[in-house]
GROMACS .gro file of C-alpha atoms in nm:
model
  352
    1UNK     CA    1   3.088 -10.638  -2.478
    2UNK     CA    2   3.032 -10.265  -2.431
    3UNK     CA    3   3.044 -10.134  -2.079
    4UNK     CA    4   2.677 -10.039  -2.062
    5UNK     CA    5   2.581 -10.374  -2.222
    6UNK     CA    6   2.788 -10.555  -1.961
    7UNK     CA    7   2.635 -10.367  -1.681
    8UNK     CA    8   2.278 -10.447  -1.811
    9UNK     CA    9   2.385 -10.817  -1.851
   10UNK     CA   10   2.507 -10.810  -1.485
   11UNK     CA   11   2.201 -10.655  -1.350
   12UNK     CA   12   1.976 -10.900  -1.530
   13UNK     CA   13   2.200 -11.189  -1.411
   14UNK     CA   14   2.184 -11.089  -1.051
   15UNK     CA   15   1.803 -11.034  -1.082
   16UNK     CA   16   1.768 -11.381  -1.221
   17UNK     CA   17   2.002 -11.537  -0.944
   18UNK     CA   18   1.782 -11.360  -0.671
   19UNK     CA   19   1.463 -11.484  -0.830
   20UNK     CA   20   1.577 -11.833  -0.873
   21UNK     CA   21   1.706 -11.875  -0.529
   22UNK     CA   22   1.400 -11.712  -0.370
   23UNK     CA   23   1.180 -11.968  -0.539
   24UNK     CA   24   1.385 -12.272  -0.560
   25UNK     CA   25   1.321 -12.582  -0.347
   26UNK     CA   26   1.657 -12.556  -0.160
   27UNK     CA   27   1.690 -12.612   0.210
   28UNK     CA   28   1.861 -12.266   0.262
   29UNK     CA   29   1.548 -12.088   0.140
   30UNK     CA   30   1.366 -12.218   0.451
   31UNK     CA   31   1.597 -12.009   0.663
   32UNK     CA   32   1.446 -11.659   0.746
   33UNK     CA   33   1.710 -11.408   0.899
   34UNK     CA   34   1.428 -11.171   0.978
   35UNK     CA   35   1.289 -11.404   1.237
   36UNK     CA   36   1.361 -11.262   1.577
   37UNK     CA   37   1.419 -10.914   1.474
   38UNK     CA   38   1.096 -10.786   1.618
   39UNK     CA   39   1.271 -10.704   1.947
   40UNK     CA   40   1.358 -10.406   2.161
   41UNK     CA   41   1.513 -10.338   2.509
   42UNK     CA   42   1.169 -10.396   2.676
   43UNK     CA   43   1.069 -10.710   2.520
   44UNK     CA   44   1.265 -10.985   2.335
   45UNK     CA   45   1.133 -11.190   2.043
   46UNK     CA   46   1.477 -11.319   1.959
   47UNK     CA   47   1.721 -11.024   1.984
   48UNK     CA   48   1.851 -11.097   1.645
   49UNK     CA   49   1.950 -10.913   1.333
   50UNK     CA   50   1.949 -11.037   0.967
   51UNK     CA   51   2.308 -11.158   0.952
   52UNK     CA   52   2.433 -11.199   0.596
   53UNK     CA   53   2.731 -11.429   0.651
   54UNK     CA   54   2.891 -11.767   0.591
   55UNK     CA   55   2.880 -12.032   0.862
   56UNK     CA   56   3.126 -11.929   1.142
   57UNK     CA   57   3.224 -11.616   0.948
   58UNK     CA   58   3.464 -11.362   1.097
   59UNK     CA   59   3.254 -11.062   0.975
   60UNK     CA   60   2.882 -11.046   0.935
   61UNK     CA   61   2.682 -10.776   0.745
   62UNK     CA   62   2.346 -10.643   0.817
   63UNK     CA   63   2.116 -10.351   0.724
   64UNK     CA   64   2.102 -10.106   1.014
   65UNK     CA   65   1.793  -9.926   1.155
   66UNK     CA   66   1.932  -9.846   1.508
   67UNK     CA   67   2.123  -9.548   1.627
   68UNK     CA   68   2.480  -9.522   1.740
   69UNK     CA   69   2.552  -9.754   2.033
   70UNK     CA   70   2.227  -9.930   2.013
   71UNK     CA   71   2.240 -10.305   2.071
   72UNK     CA   72   1.936 -10.355   1.852
   73UNK     CA   73   2.103 -10.304   1.515
   74UNK     CA   74   1.793 -10.379   1.310
   75UNK     CA   75   1.435 -10.402   1.425
   76UNK     CA   76   1.154 -10.519   1.213
   77UNK     CA   77   0.919 -10.239   1.318
   78UNK     CA   78   1.182  -9.962   1.216
   79UNK     CA   79   1.075  -9.762   0.911
   80UNK     CA   80   1.413  -9.651   0.807
   81UNK     CA   81   1.762  -9.787   0.726
   82UNK     CA   82   2.065  -9.573   0.793
   83UNK     CA   83   2.351  -9.792   0.686
   84UNK     CA   84   2.477 -10.145   0.587
   85UNK     CA   85   2.704 -10.257   0.853
   86UNK     CA   86   3.003 -10.479   0.917
   87UNK     CA   87   2.923 -10.632   1.248
   88UNK     CA   88   3.063 -10.884   1.503
   89UNK     CA   89   2.788 -10.861   1.761
   90UNK     CA   90   2.694 -11.185   1.933
   91UNK     CA   91   2.387 -11.024   2.114
   92UNK     CA   92   2.241 -10.683   2.199
   93UNK     CA   93   2.363 -10.725   2.566
   94UNK     CA   94   2.723 -10.775   2.465
   95UNK     CA   95   2.693 -10.504   2.192
   96UNK     CA   96   2.937 -10.475   1.889
   97UNK     CA   97   3.306 -10.416   1.799
   98UNK     CA   98   3.509 -10.335   1.494
   99UNK     CA   99   3.205 -10.149   1.341
  100UNK     CA  100   3.184  -9.963   1.015
  101UNK     CA  101   2.905  -9.915   0.756
  102UNK     CA  102   2.826  -9.804   0.399
  103UNK     CA  103   2.526  -9.575   0.309
  104UNK     CA  104   2.439  -9.467  -0.060
  105UNK     CA  105   2.251  -9.153  -0.107
  106UNK     CA  106   2.196  -8.863  -0.362
  107UNK     CA  107   2.371  -8.561  -0.254
  108UNK     CA  108   2.500  -8.504   0.103
  109UNK     CA  109   2.192  -8.586   0.296
  110UNK     CA  110   2.411  -8.587   0.620
  111UNK     CA  111   2.653  -8.789   0.806
  112UNK     CA  112   2.436  -8.853   1.108
  113UNK     CA  113   2.223  -9.154   1.133
  114UNK     CA  114   1.884  -8.967   1.125
  115UNK     CA  115   1.983  -8.738   0.853
  116UNK     CA  116   2.113  -9.014   0.604
  117UNK     CA  117   1.829  -9.252   0.685
  118UNK     CA  118   1.592  -9.368   0.407
  119UNK     CA  119   1.257  -9.530   0.432
  120UNK     CA  120   1.206  -9.893   0.297
  121UNK     CA  121   0.942 -10.153   0.287
  122UNK     CA  122   0.977 -10.521   0.390
  123UNK     CA  123   0.799 -10.598   0.055
  124UNK     CA  124   1.112 -10.491  -0.105
  125UNK     CA  125   1.340 -10.699   0.109
  126UNK     CA  126   1.522 -11.004   0.009
  127UNK     CA  127   1.678 -11.161   0.309
  128UNK     CA  128   1.862 -11.493   0.321
  129UNK     CA  129   2.170 -11.624   0.494
  130UNK     CA  130   2.371 -11.586   0.178
  131UNK     CA  131   2.235 -11.238   0.053
  132UNK     CA  132   2.029 -10.935   0.125
  133UNK     CA  133   1.858 -10.668  -0.105
  134UNK     CA  134   1.641 -10.378  -0.041
  135UNK     CA  135   1.528 -10.061  -0.208
  136UNK     CA  136   1.595  -9.729  -0.040
  137UNK     CA  137   1.287  -9.539  -0.114
  138UNK     CA  138   1.415  -9.195  -0.047
  139UNK     CA  139   1.637  -9.196  -0.363
  140UNK     CA  140   1.513  -9.518  -0.528
  141UNK     CA  141   1.855  -9.673  -0.472
  142UNK     CA  142   1.884 -10.068  -0.466
  143UNK     CA  143   2.139 -10.223  -0.226
  144UNK     CA  144   2.253 -10.582  -0.239
  145UNK     CA  145   2.525 -10.765  -0.045
  146UNK     CA  146   2.674 -11.117  -0.051
  147UNK     CA  147   2.915 -11.245   0.194
  148UNK     CA  148   3.252 -11.447   0.224
  149UNK     CA  149   3.416 -11.543   0.563
  150UNK     CA  150   3.590 -11.227   0.605
  151UNK     CA  151   3.466 -11.005   0.314
  152UNK     CA  152   3.146 -10.884   0.142
  153UNK     CA  153   3.042 -10.788  -0.214
  154UNK     CA  154   2.796 -10.490  -0.243
  155UNK     CA  155   2.600 -10.377  -0.542
  156UNK     CA  156   2.444 -10.016  -0.543
  157UNK     CA  157   2.195  -9.944  -0.829
  158UNK     CA  158   2.159  -9.568  -0.860
  159UNK     CA  159   1.925  -9.360  -1.079
  160UNK     CA  160   2.082  -9.106  -1.328
  161UNK     CA  161   2.255  -8.852  -1.118
  162UNK     CA  162   2.571  -8.642  -1.091
  163UNK     CA  163   2.546  -8.669  -0.705
  164UNK     CA  164   2.566  -9.052  -0.647
  165UNK     CA  165   2.742  -9.075  -0.315
  166UNK     CA  166   2.854  -9.360  -0.091
  167UNK     CA  167   2.929  -9.267   0.261
  168UNK     CA  168   3.159  -9.464   0.488
  169UNK     CA  169   3.098  -9.446   0.856
  170UNK     CA  170   3.370  -9.580   1.100
  171UNK     CA  171   3.154  -9.535   1.388
  172UNK     CA  172   3.264  -9.445   1.750
  173UNK     CA  173   3.632  -9.506   1.876
  174UNK     CA  174   3.955  -9.354   1.762
  175UNK     CA  175   3.947  -9.452   1.407
  176UNK     CA  176   4.111  -9.372   1.080
  177UNK     CA  177   4.020  -9.349   0.715
  178UNK     CA  178   4.210  -9.273   0.398
  179UNK     CA  179   4.090  -9.234   0.034
  180UNK     CA  180   4.289  -9.333  -0.267
  181UNK     CA  181   4.106  -9.173  -0.560
  182UNK     CA  182   4.346  -9.316  -0.838
  183UNK     CA  183   4.301  -9.660  -0.696
  184UNK     CA  184   3.926  -9.625  -0.642
  185UNK     CA  185   3.975  -9.739  -0.290
  186UNK     CA  186   3.926  -9.650   0.073
  187UNK     CA  187   4.111  -9.805   0.368
  188UNK     CA  188   4.095  -9.759   0.742
  189UNK     CA  189   4.049  -9.912   1.074
  190UNK     CA  190   3.753  -9.916   1.321
  191UNK     CA  191   3.836  -9.950   1.697
  192UNK     CA  192   3.492  -9.957   1.852
  193UNK     CA  193   3.446 -10.195   2.119
  194UNK     CA  194   3.269 -10.221   2.470
  195UNK     CA  195   3.578 -10.274   2.680
  196UNK     CA  196   3.821 -10.544   2.760
  197UNK     CA  197   4.008 -10.508   2.434
  198UNK     CA  198   4.389 -10.433   2.401
  199UNK     CA  199   4.488 -10.073   2.323
  200UNK     CA  200   4.596 -10.176   1.962
  201UNK     CA  201   4.265 -10.354   1.889
  202UNK     CA  202   4.106 -10.266   1.552
  203UNK     CA  203   3.913 -10.399   1.264
  204UNK     CA  204   4.102 -10.303   0.945
  205UNK     CA  205   3.914 -10.270   0.623
  206UNK     CA  206   3.971 -10.193   0.262
  207UNK     CA  207   3.692 -10.107   0.009
  208UNK     CA  208   3.762 -10.136  -0.366
  209UNK     CA  209   3.507  -9.967  -0.609
  210UNK     CA  210   3.425 -10.063  -0.949
  211UNK     CA  211   3.384  -9.710  -1.079
  212UNK     CA  212   3.616  -9.405  -1.078
  213UNK     CA  213   3.528  -9.129  -0.829
  214UNK     CA  214   3.434  -8.779  -0.948
  215UNK     CA  215   3.493  -8.646  -0.600
  216UNK     CA  216   3.592  -8.794  -0.269
  217UNK     CA  217   3.704  -8.698   0.090
  218UNK     CA  218   3.654  -8.751   0.447
  219UNK     CA  219   3.445  -8.608   0.754
  220UNK     CA  220   3.481  -8.614   1.127
  221UNK     CA  221   3.225  -8.608   1.404
  222UNK     CA  222   2.922  -8.545   1.201
  223UNK     CA  223   3.041  -8.224   1.041
  224UNK     CA  224   3.006  -8.153   0.669
  225UNK     CA  225   3.236  -8.365   0.443
  226UNK     CA  226   3.556  -8.205   0.304
  227UNK     CA  227   3.818  -8.300   0.036
  228UNK     CA  228   4.092  -8.425   0.265
  229UNK     CA  229   4.209  -8.780   0.177
  230UNK     CA  230   4.268  -8.883   0.535
  231UNK     CA  231   4.113  -8.834   0.879
  232UNK     CA  232   4.157  -8.975   1.231
  233UNK     CA  233   3.968  -8.935   1.551
  234UNK     CA  234   3.659  -9.020   1.726
  235UNK     CA  235   3.375  -9.093   1.481
  236UNK     CA  236   3.547  -9.024   1.138
  237UNK     CA  237   3.431  -9.134   0.789
  238UNK     CA  238   3.484  -9.090   0.420
  239UNK     CA  239   3.274  -9.044   0.098
  240UNK     CA  240   3.295  -9.099  -0.277
  241UNK     CA  241   3.091  -8.948  -0.550
  242UNK     CA  242   2.999  -9.069  -0.894
  243UNK     CA  243   2.829  -8.966  -1.210
  244UNK     CA  244   2.576  -9.249  -1.282
  245UNK     CA  245   2.348  -9.336  -1.569
  246UNK     CA  246   1.990  -9.479  -1.542
  247UNK     CA  247   1.984  -9.775  -1.304
  248UNK     CA  248   2.362  -9.792  -1.310
  249UNK     CA  249   2.531 -10.051  -1.067
  250UNK     CA  250   2.842  -9.950  -0.872
  251UNK     CA  251   3.002 -10.245  -0.695
  252UNK     CA  252   3.210 -10.232  -0.384
  253UNK     CA  253   3.434 -10.525  -0.262
  254UNK     CA  254   3.501 -10.496   0.110
  255UNK     CA  255   3.778 -10.697   0.296
  256UNK     CA  256   3.838 -10.704   0.676
  257UNK     CA  257   4.107 -10.820   0.906
  258UNK     CA  258   4.191 -10.782   1.273
  259UNK     CA  259   4.576 -10.800   1.184
  260UNK     CA  260   4.639 -10.509   0.937
  261UNK     CA  261   4.514 -10.322   0.644
  262UNK     CA  262   4.754 -10.521   0.417
  263UNK     CA  263   4.584 -10.846   0.552
  264UNK     CA  264   4.251 -10.714   0.471
  265UNK     CA  265   4.361 -10.657   0.118
  266UNK     CA  266   4.492 -11.011   0.097
  267UNK     CA  267   4.172 -11.145   0.249
  268UNK     CA  268   3.991 -10.961  -0.027
  269UNK     CA  269   4.200 -11.094  -0.294
  270UNK     CA  270   4.178 -11.452  -0.159
  271UNK     CA  271   3.804 -11.458  -0.097
  272UNK     CA  272   3.660 -11.236  -0.374
  273UNK     CA  273   3.947 -11.128  -0.607
  274UNK     CA  274   3.821 -11.076  -0.971
  275UNK     CA  275   3.483 -11.236  -0.897
  276UNK     CA  276   3.159 -11.078  -1.003
  277UNK     CA  277   2.886 -11.008  -0.766
  278UNK     CA  278   2.684 -11.300  -0.905
  279UNK     CA  279   2.969 -11.543  -0.841
  280UNK     CA  280   3.012 -11.418  -0.481
  281UNK     CA  281   2.636 -11.460  -0.436
  282UNK     CA  282   2.627 -11.808  -0.574
  283UNK     CA  283   2.927 -11.939  -0.375
  284UNK     CA  284   2.776 -11.818  -0.067
  285UNK     CA  285   2.438 -11.980  -0.148
  286UNK     CA  286   2.600 -12.303  -0.228
  287UNK     CA  287   2.798 -12.299   0.091
  288UNK     CA  288   2.495 -12.261   0.296
  289UNK     CA  289   2.309 -12.529   0.111
  290UNK     CA  290   2.592 -12.775   0.157
  291UNK     CA  291   2.577 -12.711   0.529
  292UNK     CA  292   2.203 -12.756   0.546
  293UNK     CA  293   2.212 -13.072   0.351
  294UNK     CA  294   2.392 -13.239   0.641
  295UNK     CA  295   2.064 -13.236   0.829
  296UNK     CA  296   1.747 -13.339   0.644
  297UNK     CA  297   1.414 -13.389   0.813
  298UNK     CA  298   1.112 -13.588   0.706
  299UNK     CA  299   0.739 -13.543   0.749
  300UNK     CA  300   0.769 -13.175   0.861
  301UNK     CA  301   0.529 -12.906   0.733
  302UNK     CA  302   0.667 -12.605   0.551
  303UNK     CA  303   0.635 -12.396   0.867
  304UNK     CA  304   0.821 -12.652   1.075
  305UNK     CA  305   1.089 -12.663   0.807
  306UNK     CA  306   1.121 -12.284   0.821
  307UNK     CA  307   1.149 -12.305   1.198
  308UNK     CA  308   1.413 -12.577   1.187
  309UNK     CA  309   1.640 -12.434   0.935
  310UNK     CA  310   1.615 -12.077   1.060
  311UNK     CA  311   1.734 -12.216   1.407
  312UNK     CA  312   2.005 -12.408   1.221
  313UNK     CA  313   2.122 -12.097   1.048
  314UNK     CA  314   2.156 -11.921   1.374
  315UNK     CA  315   2.344 -12.222   1.533
  316UNK     CA  316   2.595 -12.209   1.248
  317UNK     CA  317   2.700 -11.848   1.283
  318UNK     CA  318   2.886 -11.901   1.605
  319UNK     CA  319   3.168 -11.955   1.727
  320UNK     CA  320   3.316 -11.692   1.503
  321UNK     CA  321   3.645 -11.764   1.300
  322UNK     CA  322   3.897 -11.510   1.433
  323UNK     CA  323   4.200 -11.646   1.232
  324UNK     CA  324   4.329 -11.548   0.896
  325UNK     CA  325   4.581 -11.683   0.644
  326UNK     CA  326   4.908 -11.486   0.655
  327UNK     CA  327   5.124 -11.610   0.388
  328UNK     CA  328   5.109 -11.974   0.413
  329UNK     CA  329   5.035 -11.981   0.786
  330UNK     CA  330   4.732 -11.952   0.984
  331UNK     CA  331   4.752 -11.665   1.239
  332UNK     CA  332   4.517 -11.470   1.462
  333UNK     CA  333   4.521 -11.141   1.673
  334UNK     CA  334   4.495 -11.218   2.024
  335UNK     CA  335   4.241 -11.019   2.226
  336UNK     CA  336   4.437 -11.129   2.541
  337UNK     CA  337   4.778 -10.975   2.475
  338UNK     CA  338   4.726 -10.770   2.154
  339UNK     CA  339   4.982 -10.979   1.960
  340UNK     CA  340   4.954 -11.186   1.652
  341UNK     CA  341   5.018 -11.552   1.712
  342UNK     CA  342   5.011 -11.873   1.497
  343UNK     CA  343   4.722 -12.100   1.502
  344UNK     CA  344   4.347 -12.095   1.480
  345UNK     CA  345   4.122 -11.907   1.702
  346UNK     CA  346   3.729 -11.886   1.745
  347UNK     CA  347   3.541 -11.641   1.954
  348UNK     CA  348   3.189 -11.531   2.041
  349UNK     CA  349   2.860 -11.718   2.103
  350UNK     CA  350   2.539 -11.596   1.997
  351UNK     CA  351   2.243 -11.625   2.227
  352UNK     CA  352   1.941 -11.553   2.011
   0.00000   0.00000   0.00000
């Protein structure tokens, strides 16, 4: 199959999958991740964000509308999205840790939250526990994401452009990023936290892209991006640029780890590997459906089912898996002594 034909086929397949799962009579479709997001610091209607994750997943993924440091990552009344974020936040009062985000754009709109933000419509949102999709109206770019326990699969559909850019933001904290253009890859670590963490705490990440870069580089503290392949400091990031055809999809596979970059790569290989976006999406949907099938209710109205399974979705997000498979052993980074120990560990509790 020719590359363009393959891309068209994948695009149609993903569209069909989204349509099928949004209309199918499955239990997971009763869950609505947007419930509880109409909150702010003055009045709570749930204090939630639309977490795209697997049950008890180590890393969650969410669209971001809030500014730097805000505990309200996504609020329903917000009119703009400024990133698609790897998050570990249990609640807005506890705040987040190990944060980084991706944001597509056409040309360098800016590295700051307000400069790079794009308007969106809830009419264009597909929000389920197993996947999320939205259109960024500013550039007519579609963004979709599907989760695994420690990783995520992104799809970015660009219009025809020589300035198709994906910006990485490692957020606050002494973080680092490095671009490997020949390998179509970005690696780094995000150290953001709200205190109480060891000095060597970090969420390590690796991002593997499906398309070769035309240009790439890094940036620091909201300054204009430059061509250096590595950067370290407070609030750093990276960018990659592509030439894209009409409605061309660029995919990004993202792995995370609290142990090392090498472990993030291993997690990515183990959980996504050579899988297509559609396969990652289907596995996530199937995983949630199996969990929901453990509890079936009778005699309920559609609205009551939506309430019940939305609450069950929230209940199944925590406690968070904090262990990883290192070789043949299960190990975890300890937030108590900053060392890697054998055995399983769970952390966090979400009070939505």
